[in-house]
PDB file of C-alpha atoms in Angstrom:
ATOM      1  CA  MET R   1      51.845  40.962  10.605  1.00  0.00           C
ATOM      2  CA  GLY R   2      52.944  40.333  14.180  1.00  0.00           C
ATOM      3  CA  THR R   3      55.794  38.081  13.025  1.00  0.00           C
ATOM      4  CA  ALA R   4      59.347  37.986  14.290  1.00  0.00           C
ATOM      5  CA  GLU R   5      61.933  39.495  12.007  1.00  0.00           C
ATOM      6  CA  SER R   6      64.507  36.980  10.749  1.00  0.00           C
ATOM      7  CA  SER R   7      68.138  38.024  10.886  1.00  0.00           C
ATOM      8  CA  GLU R   8      68.895  36.030   7.759  1.00  0.00           C
ATOM      9  CA  ARG R   9      68.567  37.703   4.386  1.00  0.00           C
ATOM     10  CA  PRO R  10      66.307  35.838   1.914  1.00  0.00           C
ATOM     11  CA  LEU R  11      68.255  33.436  -0.247  1.00  0.00           C
ATOM     12  CA  ASP R  12      68.661  34.180  -3.928  1.00  0.00           C
ATOM     13  CA  ALA R  13      66.904  31.719  -6.268  1.00  0.00           C
ATOM     14  CA  ALA R  14      70.178  30.604  -7.833  1.00  0.00           C
ATOM     15  CA  GLU R  15      71.695  29.848  -4.424  1.00  0.00           C
ATOM     16  CA  PHE R  16      69.565  26.918  -3.346  1.00  0.00           C
ATOM     17  CA  ALA R  17      67.696  23.884  -4.559  1.00  0.00           C
ATOM     18  CA  VAL R  18      64.104  23.249  -3.541  1.00  0.00           C
ATOM     19  CA  GLY R  19      63.068  19.908  -2.116  1.00  0.00           C
ATOM     20  CA  PHE R  20      59.576  18.447  -2.313  1.00  0.00           C
ATOM     21  CA  ILE R  21      58.471  15.535  -0.122  1.00  0.00           C
ATOM     22  CA  GLY R  22      55.129  13.897  -0.898  1.00  0.00           C
ATOM     23  CA  LEU R  23      54.063  13.590  -4.527  1.00  0.00           C
ATOM     24  CA  GLY R  24      50.393  12.809  -4.109  1.00  0.00           C
ATOM     25  CA  ASN R  25      47.283  14.374  -5.591  1.00  0.00           C
ATOM     26  CA  MET R  26      48.319  17.889  -4.509  1.00  0.00           C
ATOM     27  CA  GLY R  27      52.062  17.525  -4.143  1.00  0.00           C
ATOM     28  CA  ALA R  28      52.749  16.163  -7.612  1.00  0.00           C
ATOM     29  CA  PRO R  29      51.316  19.087  -9.628  1.00  0.00           C
ATOM     30  CA  MET R  30      52.928  21.581  -7.258  1.00  0.00           C
ATOM     31  CA  ALA R  31      56.317  19.909  -7.592  1.00  0.00           C
ATOM     32  CA  GLN R  32      55.902  19.575 -11.361  1.00  0.00           C
ATOM     33  CA  ARG R  33      55.876  23.346 -11.684  1.00  0.00           C
ATOM     34  CA  LEU R  34      59.036  23.552  -9.567  1.00  0.00           C
ATOM     35  CA  LEU R  35      60.963  21.826 -12.355  1.00  0.00           C
ATOM     36  CA  LYS R  36      61.443  25.395 -13.613  1.00  0.00           C
ATOM     37  CA  TRP R  37      63.211  26.447 -10.401  1.00  0.00           C
ATOM     38  CA  PRO R  38      66.702  27.696 -11.372  1.00  0.00           C
ATOM     39  CA  GLY R  39      68.422  26.175  -8.333  1.00  0.00           C
ATOM     40  CA  GLY R  40      67.161  22.675  -9.086  1.00  0.00           C
ATOM     41  CA  LEU R  41      64.520  20.357  -7.632  1.00  0.00           C
ATOM     42  CA  VAL R  42      64.999  17.321  -5.364  1.00  0.00           C
ATOM     43  CA  VAL R  43      61.971  15.048  -4.903  1.00  0.00           C
ATOM     44  CA  CYS R  44      61.191  12.302  -2.415  1.00  0.00           C
ATOM     45  CA  ASP R  45      58.281   9.888  -2.132  1.00  0.00           C
ATOM     46  CA  MET R  46      57.873   6.378  -0.732  1.00  0.00           C
ATOM     47  CA  ARG R  47      56.476   5.201  -4.095  1.00  0.00           C
ATOM     48  CA  PRO R  48      59.283   4.888  -6.663  1.00  0.00           C
ATOM     49  CA  GLU R  49      56.815   4.820  -9.571  1.00  0.00           C
ATOM     50  CA  VAL R  50      55.751   8.432  -9.027  1.00  0.00           C
ATOM     51  CA  LEU R  51      59.310   9.754  -9.341  1.00  0.00           C
ATOM     52  CA  GLU R  52      59.876   9.093 -13.048  1.00  0.00           C
ATOM     53  CA  PRO R  53      57.980  12.140 -14.405  1.00  0.00           C
ATOM     54  CA  PHE R  54      60.236  14.319 -12.269  1.00  0.00           C
ATOM     55  CA  THR R  55      63.554  12.685 -13.105  1.00  0.00           C
ATOM     56  CA  SER R  56      62.697  12.848 -16.800  1.00  0.00           C
ATOM     57  CA  GLY R  57      62.003  16.541 -16.308  1.00  0.00           C
ATOM     58  CA  GLY R  58      65.407  17.200 -14.740  1.00  0.00           C
ATOM     59  CA  ALA R  59      64.805  16.697 -11.016  1.00  0.00           C
ATOM     60  CA  THR R  60      66.974  14.514  -8.828  1.00  0.00           C
ATOM     61  CA  THR R  61      65.626  12.066  -6.257  1.00  0.00           C
ATOM     62  CA  ALA R  62      66.356  11.361  -2.614  1.00  0.00           C
ATOM     63  CA  ASP R  63      65.587   8.231  -0.609  1.00  0.00           C
ATOM     64  CA  THR R  64      64.871  10.039   2.667  1.00  0.00           C
ATOM     65  CA  ALA R  65      63.764  13.408   3.950  1.00  0.00           C
ATOM     66  CA  ALA R  66      67.203  13.823   5.555  1.00  0.00           C
ATOM     67  CA  GLU R  67      68.838  13.403   2.169  1.00  0.00           C
ATOM     68  CA  VAL R  68      66.539  16.086   0.713  1.00  0.00           C
ATOM     69  CA  ALA R  69      67.550  18.475   3.484  1.00  0.00           C
ATOM     70  CA  GLU R  70      71.258  17.878   2.822  1.00  0.00           C
ATOM     71  CA  ARG R  71      70.854  19.326  -0.664  1.00  0.00           C
ATOM     72  CA  CYS R  72      68.131  21.974  -0.354  1.00  0.00           C
ATOM     73  CA  GLY R  73      67.620  25.426   1.134  1.00  0.00           C
ATOM     74  CA  VAL R  74      63.825  25.163   1.079  1.00  0.00           C
ATOM     75  CA  VAL R  75      62.009  21.876   1.673  1.00  0.00           C
ATOM     76  CA  SER R  76      58.275  21.621   0.942  1.00  0.00           C
ATOM     77  CA  VAL R  77      56.252  18.890   2.644  1.00  0.00           C
ATOM     78  CA  ALA R  78      52.882  17.688   1.338  1.00  0.00           C
ATOM     79  CA  VAL R  79      51.985  14.532   3.240  1.00  0.00           C
ATOM     80  CA  LEU R  80      48.747  13.270   4.768  1.00  0.00           C
ATOM     81  CA  ASP R  81      48.440  14.351   8.393  1.00  0.00           C
ATOM     82  CA  ASP R  82      50.103  15.565  11.598  1.00  0.00           C
ATOM     83  CA  ALA R  83      51.763  12.216  12.327  1.00  0.00           C
ATOM     84  CA  GLN R  84      53.338  12.024   8.876  1.00  0.00           C
ATOM     85  CA  VAL R  85      54.477  15.652   9.061  1.00  0.00           C
ATOM     86  CA  ARG R  86      56.150  15.020  12.428  1.00  0.00           C
ATOM     87  CA  SER R  87      57.867  11.915  11.052  1.00  0.00           C
ATOM     88  CA  VAL R  88      59.132  13.748   7.966  1.00  0.00           C
ATOM     89  CA  VAL R  89      60.419  16.704   9.975  1.00  0.00           C
ATOM     90  CA  THR R  90      61.720  15.150  13.220  1.00  0.00           C
ATOM     91  CA  GLY R  91      61.977  11.398  12.571  1.00  0.00           C
ATOM     92  CA  PRO R  92      65.254   9.418  12.466  1.00  0.00           C
ATOM     93  CA  ASN R  93      65.594  10.104   8.741  1.00  0.00           C
ATOM     94  CA  GLY R  94      63.743  13.396   8.928  1.00  0.00           C
ATOM     95  CA  ILE R  95      64.623  16.832   7.685  1.00  0.00           C
ATOM     96  CA  LEU R  96      66.077  18.035  10.993  1.00  0.00           C
ATOM     97  CA  HIS R  97      68.567  15.161  10.973  1.00  0.00           C
ATOM     98  CA  SER R  98      70.642  16.976   8.342  1.00  0.00           C
ATOM     99  CA  ALA R  99      69.144  20.429   7.695  1.00  0.00           C
ATOM    100  CA  LYS R 100      71.662  23.255   7.822  1.00  0.00           C
ATOM    101  CA  PRO R 101      70.929  26.464   9.760  1.00  0.00           C
ATOM    102  CA  GLY R 102      68.899  28.825   7.594  1.00  0.00           C
ATOM    103  CA  THR R 103      67.003  26.017   5.854  1.00  0.00           C
ATOM    104  CA  VAL R 104      63.276  26.733   5.537  1.00  0.00           C
ATOM    105  CA  ILE R 105      60.788  23.882   5.990  1.00  0.00           C
ATOM    106  CA  ALA R 106      57.381  24.623   4.438  1.00  0.00           C
ATOM    107  CA  VAL R 107      54.501  22.321   5.379  1.00  0.00           C
ATOM    108  CA  HIS R 108      51.575  22.430   2.946  1.00  0.00           C
ATOM    109  CA  SER R 109      49.525  19.738   4.701  1.00  0.00           C
ATOM    110  CA  THR R 110      46.515  20.898   6.713  1.00  0.00           C
ATOM    111  CA  ILE R 111      47.566  20.093  10.270  1.00  0.00           C
ATOM    112  CA  ALA R 112      46.698  21.393  13.738  1.00  0.00           C
ATOM    113  CA  ASP R 113      48.027  24.881  14.370  1.00  0.00           C
ATOM    114  CA  GLN R 114      49.505  23.639  17.666  1.00  0.00           C
ATOM    115  CA  THR R 115      51.508  21.057  15.713  1.00  0.00           C
ATOM    116  CA  ALA R 116      52.939  23.811  13.518  1.00  0.00           C
ATOM    117  CA  VAL R 117      53.925  25.906  16.546  1.00  0.00           C
ATOM    118  CA  ALA R 118      55.545  22.935  18.305  1.00  0.00           C
ATOM    119  CA  LEU R 119      57.520  21.909  15.214  1.00  0.00           C
ATOM    120  CA  ALA R 120      58.656  25.497  14.670  1.00  0.00           C
ATOM    121  CA  ALA R 121      60.082  25.534  18.200  1.00  0.00           C
ATOM    122  CA  GLU R 122      62.028  22.315  17.542  1.00  0.00           C
ATOM    123  CA  CYS R 123      63.316  23.698  14.265  1.00  0.00           C
ATOM    124  CA  ALA R 124      64.403  26.955  15.902  1.00  0.00           C
ATOM    125  CA  GLU R 125      66.667  25.008  18.259  1.00  0.00           C
ATOM    126  CA  ARG R 126      68.627  23.902  15.160  1.00  0.00           C
ATOM    127  CA  GLY R 127      68.593  27.324  13.496  1.00  0.00           C
ATOM    128  CA  VAL R 128      66.031  26.083  10.958  1.00  0.00           C
ATOM    129  CA  GLU R 129      62.996  28.122   9.910  1.00  0.00           C
ATOM    130  CA  PHE R 130      59.534  26.546   9.778  1.00  0.00           C
ATOM    131  CA  VAL R 131      56.495  27.887   7.953  1.00  0.00           C
ATOM    132  CA  ASP R 132      53.025  26.421   7.863  1.00  0.00           C
ATOM    133  CA  ALA R 133      51.838  27.036   4.315  1.00  0.00           C
ATOM    134  CA  PRO R 134      48.562  25.229   3.588  1.00  0.00           C
ATOM    135  CA  VAL R 135      47.038  25.722   0.167  1.00  0.00           C
ATOM    136  CA  SER R 136      43.570  26.225  -1.291  1.00  0.00           C
ATOM    137  CA  GLY R 137      42.305  25.573  -4.796  1.00  0.00           C
ATOM    138  CA  GLY R 138      42.743  21.841  -5.285  1.00  0.00           C
ATOM    139  CA  ALA R 139      44.750  19.887  -7.831  1.00  0.00           C
ATOM    140  CA  PRO R 140      43.269  21.758 -10.855  1.00  0.00           C
ATOM    141  CA  ALA R 141      44.610  25.061  -9.514  1.00  0.00           C
ATOM    142  CA  ALA R 142      47.937  23.432  -8.677  1.00  0.00           C
ATOM    143  CA  LYS R 143      48.347  22.265 -12.269  1.00  0.00           C
ATOM    144  CA  LYS R 144      47.683  25.787 -13.544  1.00  0.00           C
ATOM    145  CA  GLY R 145      49.889  27.492 -10.956  1.00  0.00           C
ATOM    146  CA  GLY R 146      46.778  29.094  -9.489  1.00  0.00           C
ATOM    147  CA  LEU R 147      46.763  27.964  -5.855  1.00  0.00           C
ATOM    148  CA  ALA R 148      46.292  30.276  -2.905  1.00  0.00           C
ATOM    149  CA  VAL R 149      48.840  29.707  -0.136  1.00  0.00           C
ATOM    150  CA  MET R 150      48.516  31.012   3.417  1.00  0.00           C
ATOM    151  CA  VAL R 151      51.900  31.338   5.099  1.00  0.00           C
ATOM    152  CA  GLY R 152      52.652  31.485   8.813  1.00  0.00           C
ATOM    153  CA  GLY R 153      56.256  32.316   9.691  1.00  0.00           C
ATOM    154  CA  THR R 154      58.878  35.009  10.104  1.00  0.00           C
ATOM    155  CA  GLU R 155      59.320  37.814   7.587  1.00  0.00           C
ATOM    156  CA  GLY R 156      62.674  36.352   6.556  1.00  0.00           C
ATOM    157  CA  ALA R 157      61.289  32.858   5.953  1.00  0.00           C
ATOM    158  CA  PHE R 158      58.373  34.314   4.010  1.00  0.00           C
ATOM    159  CA  ALA R 159      60.761  36.287   1.800  1.00  0.00           C
ATOM    160  CA  THR R 160      62.753  33.121   1.069  1.00  0.00           C
ATOM    161  CA  VAL R 161      59.793  30.903   0.139  1.00  0.00           C
ATOM    162  CA  ARG R 162      57.938  33.508  -1.873  1.00  0.00           C
ATOM    163  CA  SER R 163      59.858  32.990  -5.130  1.00  0.00           C
ATOM    164  CA  PRO R 164      59.503  29.184  -5.310  1.00  0.00           C
ATOM    165  CA  PHE R 165      55.871  29.451  -4.207  1.00  0.00           C
ATOM    166  CA  GLU R 166      55.185  31.823  -7.114  1.00  0.00           C
ATOM    167  CA  LEU R 167      55.737  28.931  -9.518  1.00  0.00           C
ATOM    168  CA  TRP R 168      52.633  27.106  -8.274  1.00  0.00           C
ATOM    169  CA  ALA R 169      50.562  29.815  -6.515  1.00  0.00           C
ATOM    170  CA  SER R 170      48.907  32.957  -7.888  1.00  0.00           C
ATOM    171  CA  LEU R 171      47.925  34.271  -4.431  1.00  0.00           C
ATOM    172  CA  ILE R 172      50.508  34.247  -1.623  1.00  0.00           C
ATOM    173  CA  VAL R 173      49.320  35.612   1.729  1.00  0.00           C
ATOM    174  CA  HIS R 174      51.554  36.167   4.750  1.00  0.00           C
ATOM    175  CA  ALA R 175      48.964  35.362   7.409  1.00  0.00           C
ATOM    176  CA  GLY R 176      51.248  36.121  10.372  1.00  0.00           C
ATOM    177  CA  GLU R 177      53.451  34.141  12.747  1.00  0.00           C
ATOM    178  CA  VAL R 178      53.813  30.358  12.666  1.00  0.00           C
ATOM    179  CA  GLY R 179      50.371  28.761  13.047  1.00  0.00           C
ATOM    180  CA  ALA R 180      48.543  31.660  11.400  1.00  0.00           C
ATOM    181  CA  GLY R 181      48.626  30.027   7.973  1.00  0.00           C
ATOM    182  CA  THR R 182      46.908  26.940   9.344  1.00  0.00           C
ATOM    183  CA  ARG R 183      44.346  29.008  11.257  1.00  0.00           C
ATOM    184  CA  MET R 184      43.472  30.872   8.079  1.00  0.00           C
ATOM    185  CA  LYS R 185      43.129  27.588   6.175  1.00  0.00           C
ATOM    186  CA  LEU R 186      40.815  26.192   8.867  1.00  0.00           C
ATOM    187  CA  ALA R 187      38.604  29.298   8.658  1.00  0.00           C
ATOM    188  CA  ARG R 188      38.540  29.000   4.882  1.00  0.00           C
ATOM    189  CA  ASN R 189      37.618  25.301   5.035  1.00  0.00           C
ATOM    190  CA  LEU R 190      34.976  25.988   7.677  1.00  0.00           C
ATOM    191  CA  LEU R 191      33.166  28.027   5.037  1.00  0.00           C
ATOM    192  CA  HIS R 192      33.877  25.416   2.374  1.00  0.00           C
ATOM    193  CA  PHE R 193      32.330  22.441   4.164  1.00  0.00           C
ATOM    194  CA  ILE R 194      29.434  24.338   5.714  1.00  0.00           C
ATOM    195  CA  ALA R 195      28.659  25.422   2.153  1.00  0.00           C
ATOM    196  CA  PHE R 196      28.733  21.753   1.094  1.00  0.00           C
ATOM    197  CA  THR R 197      26.219  20.968   3.835  1.00  0.00           C
ATOM    198  CA  ALA R 198      24.046  23.865   2.689  1.00  0.00           C
ATOM    199  CA  ALA R 199      24.276  22.568  -0.883  1.00  0.00           C
ATOM    200  CA  SER R 200      22.942  19.213   0.311  1.00  0.00           C
ATOM    201  CA  GLU R 201      20.026  20.985   2.007  1.00  0.00           C
ATOM    202  CA  ALA R 202      19.289  22.924  -1.183  1.00  0.00           C
ATOM    203  CA  GLN R 203      19.363  19.694  -3.190  1.00  0.00           C
ATOM    204  CA  ARG R 204      16.850  18.058  -0.847  1.00  0.00           C
ATOM    205  CA  LEU R 205      14.491  21.004  -1.258  1.00  0.00           C
ATOM    206  CA  ALA R 206      14.874  20.958  -5.044  1.00  0.00           C
ATOM    207  CA  GLU R 207      14.379  17.193  -5.256  1.00  0.00           C
ATOM    208  CA  ALA R 208      11.220  17.393  -3.122  1.00  0.00           C
ATOM    209  CA  ALA R 209       9.963  20.061  -5.539  1.00  0.00           C
ATOM    210  CA  GLU R 210      10.558  17.528  -8.390  1.00  0.00           C
ATOM    211  CA  LEU R 211      13.400  19.545  -9.910  1.00  0.00           C
ATOM    212  CA  ASP R 212      16.521  18.240 -11.652  1.00  0.00           C
ATOM    213  CA  ILE R 213      19.230  18.738  -9.037  1.00  0.00           C
ATOM    214  CA  THR R 214      21.965  18.341 -11.668  1.00  0.00           C
ATOM    215  CA  GLU R 215      20.576  21.347 -13.500  1.00  0.00           C
ATOM    216  CA  LEU R 216      20.430  23.202 -10.181  1.00  0.00           C
ATOM    217  CA  GLY R 217      24.130  22.456  -9.759  1.00  0.00           C
ATOM    218  CA  LYS R 218      24.858  23.961 -13.167  1.00  0.00           C
ATOM    219  CA  VAL R 219      23.012  27.143 -12.185  1.00  0.00           C
ATOM    220  CA  VAL R 220      24.958  27.384  -8.903  1.00  0.00           C
ATOM    221  CA  ARG R 221      28.344  26.960 -10.576  1.00  0.00           C
ATOM    222  CA  HIS R 222      27.458  29.416 -13.323  1.00  0.00           C
ATOM    223  CA  SER R 223      26.144  32.168 -11.071  1.00  0.00           C
ATOM    224  CA  ASP R 224      28.926  31.765  -8.473  1.00  0.00           C
ATOM    225  CA  SER R 225      31.522  32.132 -11.237  1.00  0.00           C
ATOM    226  CA  HIS R 226      30.112  35.631 -11.819  1.00  0.00           C
ATOM    227  CA  THR R 227      29.198  36.735  -8.292  1.00  0.00           C
ATOM    228  CA  GLY R 228      32.108  35.167  -6.423  1.00  0.00           C
ATOM    229  CA  GLY R 229      29.848  33.232  -4.067  1.00  0.00           C
ATOM    230  CA  ALA R 230      30.219  33.752  -0.335  1.00  0.00           C
ATOM    231  CA  GLY R 231      33.629  35.356  -0.755  1.00  0.00           C
ATOM    232  CA  SER R 232      32.011  38.346  -2.430  1.00  0.00           C
ATOM    233  CA  ILE R 233      30.807  39.714   0.927  1.00  0.00           C
ATOM    234  CA  MET R 234      34.076  39.034   2.789  1.00  0.00           C
ATOM    235  CA  LEU R 235      35.408  42.539   2.187  1.00  0.00           C
ATOM    236  CA  ARG R 236      35.396  44.182   5.614  1.00  0.00           C
ATOM    237  CA  ASN R 237      38.446  44.200   7.907  1.00  0.00           C
ATOM    238  CA  THR R 238      36.389  43.512  11.047  1.00  0.00           C
ATOM    239  CA  THR R 239      33.285  41.584  12.098  1.00  0.00           C
ATOM    240  CA  ALA R 240      32.168  44.404  14.411  1.00  0.00           C
ATOM    241  CA  PRO R 241      28.746  45.976  13.769  1.00  0.00           C
ATOM    242  CA  VAL R 242      28.670  48.349  10.797  1.00  0.00           C
ATOM    243  CA  GLU R 243      27.790  51.944  11.629  1.00  0.00           C
ATOM    244  CA  PRO R 244      24.933  53.510   9.622  1.00  0.00           C
ATOM    245  CA  ASP R 245      27.282  56.087   8.067  1.00  0.00           C
ATOM    246  CA  ASP R 246      29.739  53.413   6.942  1.00  0.00           C
ATOM    247  CA  PHE R 247      30.193  52.886   3.175  1.00  0.00           C
ATOM    248  CA  TRP R 248      29.238  49.212   3.556  1.00  0.00           C
ATOM    249  CA  PHE R 249      26.041  49.749   5.555  1.00  0.00           C
ATOM    250  CA  PRO R 250      23.594  50.262   2.635  1.00  0.00           C
ATOM    251  CA  ILE R 251      25.286  47.512   0.609  1.00  0.00           C
ATOM    252  CA  LEU R 252      25.147  44.928   3.373  1.00  0.00           C
ATOM    253  CA  THR R 253      21.644  45.983   4.422  1.00  0.00           C
ATOM    254  CA  HIS R 254      20.542  45.349   0.838  1.00  0.00           C
ATOM    255  CA  VAL R 255      22.192  41.907   0.922  1.00  0.00           C
ATOM    256  CA  ARG R 256      20.456  41.144   4.238  1.00  0.00           C
ATOM    257  CA  ASP R 257      17.021  42.177   2.983  1.00  0.00           C
ATOM    258  CA  LEU R 258      17.344  40.118  -0.190  1.00  0.00           C
ATOM    259  CA  GLY R 259      18.671  37.168   1.766  1.00  0.00           C
ATOM    260  CA  GLU R 260      15.954  37.250   4.399  1.00  0.00           C
ATOM    261  CA  LYS R 261      13.264  37.457   1.710  1.00  0.00           C
ATOM    262  CA  ASP R 262      14.640  34.518  -0.258  1.00  0.00           C
ATOM    263  CA  LEU R 263      15.343  32.422   2.836  1.00  0.00           C
ATOM    264  CA  SER R 264      11.821  32.959   4.146  1.00  0.00           C
ATOM    265  CA  LEU R 265      10.370  31.932   0.768  1.00  0.00           C
ATOM    266  CA  ALA R 266      12.550  28.792   0.710  1.00  0.00           C
ATOM    267  CA  LEU R 267      11.533  27.930   4.258  1.00  0.00           C
ATOM    268  CA  ASP R 268       7.866  28.324   3.330  1.00  0.00           C
ATOM    269  CA  LEU R 269       8.384  25.982   0.379  1.00  0.00           C
ATOM    270  CA  GLY R 270      10.157  23.501   2.637  1.00  0.00           C
ATOM    271  CA  ARG R 271       7.279  23.506   5.127  1.00  0.00           C
ATOM    272  CA  ARG R 272       4.765  22.890   2.342  1.00  0.00           C
ATOM    273  CA  LEU R 273       6.874  20.013   0.987  1.00  0.00           C
ATOM    274  CA  GLY R 274       7.696  18.578   4.409  1.00  0.00           C
ATOM    275  CA  VAL R 275      11.456  19.150   4.009  1.00  0.00           C
ATOM    276  CA  PRO R 276      13.320  20.271   7.161  1.00  0.00           C
ATOM    277  CA  LEU R 277      15.773  23.102   6.412  1.00  0.00           C
ATOM    278  CA  PRO R 278      17.719  23.647   9.650  1.00  0.00           C
ATOM    279  CA  LEU R 279      20.605  25.522   8.023  1.00  0.00           C
ATOM    280  CA  ALA R 280      18.192  27.869   6.270  1.00  0.00           C
ATOM    281  CA  GLU R 281      16.446  28.569   9.579  1.00  0.00           C
ATOM    282  CA  GLN R 282      19.771  29.363  11.229  1.00  0.00           C
ATOM    283  CA  ALA R 283      20.788  31.521   8.278  1.00  0.00           C
ATOM    284  CA  LEU R 284      17.575  33.563   8.444  1.00  0.00           C
ATOM    285  CA  ASP R 285      18.090  34.085  12.173  1.00  0.00           C
ATOM    286  CA  GLY R 286      21.749  35.070  11.891  1.00  0.00           C
ATOM    287  CA  LEU R 287      22.248  36.665   8.477  1.00  0.00           C
ATOM    288  CA  GLY R 288      21.846  40.308   9.495  1.00  0.00           C
ATOM    289  CA  ALA R 289      23.974  39.952  12.614  1.00  0.00           C
ATOM    290  CA  GLY R 290      26.644  38.125  10.637  1.00  0.00           C
ATOM    291  CA  LEU R 291      26.753  40.908   8.078  1.00  0.00           C
ATOM    292  CA  GLY R 292      27.086  43.438  10.877  1.00  0.00           C
ATOM    293  CA  VAL R 293      23.860  45.326  10.180  1.00  0.00           C
ATOM    294  CA  GLY R 294      21.465  43.552  12.532  1.00  0.00           C
ATOM    295  CA  PRO R 295      18.273  41.605  11.733  1.00  0.00           C
ATOM    296  CA  GLY R 296      15.816  42.885   9.167  1.00  0.00           C
ATOM    297  CA  ASP R 297      12.040  43.040   9.373  1.00  0.00           C
ATOM    298  CA  ILE R 298      11.486  39.490   8.095  1.00  0.00           C
ATOM    299  CA  SER R 299      13.898  37.965  10.620  1.00  0.00           C
ATOM    300  CA  LYS R 300      12.270  39.939  13.427  1.00  0.00           C
ATOM    301  CA  GLU R 301       8.832  38.690  12.380  1.00  0.00           C
ATOM    302  CA  GLN R 302      10.003  35.078  12.596  1.00  0.00           C
ATOM    303  CA  LYS R 303      10.902  35.455  16.282  1.00  0.00           C
TER     304      LYS R 303
END
């Protein structure tokens, strides 16, 4: 993984409490599942009204991040942005104010990877481990314990956080050193929001063709639940060109040919309806190269 090896052995579940700071839309369902943690759960949020479901479930509360760190071996942070993460970790009442050596701070917020690296360096000066551990799957997955979590940190820190993370995540990936978890999350969300933009383009085409775009949405959700959507072609371990004798070459060539055919038909429909489809044009131009098998006949004809 390219990560540094921690000299500390992973803590046993019964040896430490878990802290959770930030009980918002994502944090609350994640922390709710940590009520089962055998070492106990300590929660902290600026809004007193959100604490009651946790205290009634057996958790204890803390007024500050520093107080959480006094009592916990692992502290999860799920706040809004880089500034809030820095305040929670390094502020006057932050985690580092009282964290003991060997404590692991896990930040689930999507922040800049440089922020994660800088905070990890500050933590290391105190003998504290830092992992960036952003999540994917949204609140519904959090409630079911089905999140994916991408962890950047040392092998030792990863071993320590794995058990508590298993209570709210069904896929735990050690992405590499600190910052790698965030980089993986950014790549994942790049796909996510480009896909949203493509969905908007598809809706415009369908609406211009006098179709019910709500019904189109039902078809997309249904078919993607079976095919896996874009993730279904993310199976190779490199983006380098695929050699003709490679197992994937005929599969990805087939995907390219189907894609180029359907994209060219959609673009023709868009031209007839007067609907610009810039993402579709870019997709037709780049699909084969992106798949690693080069452009097909239809793409070549368009140039």
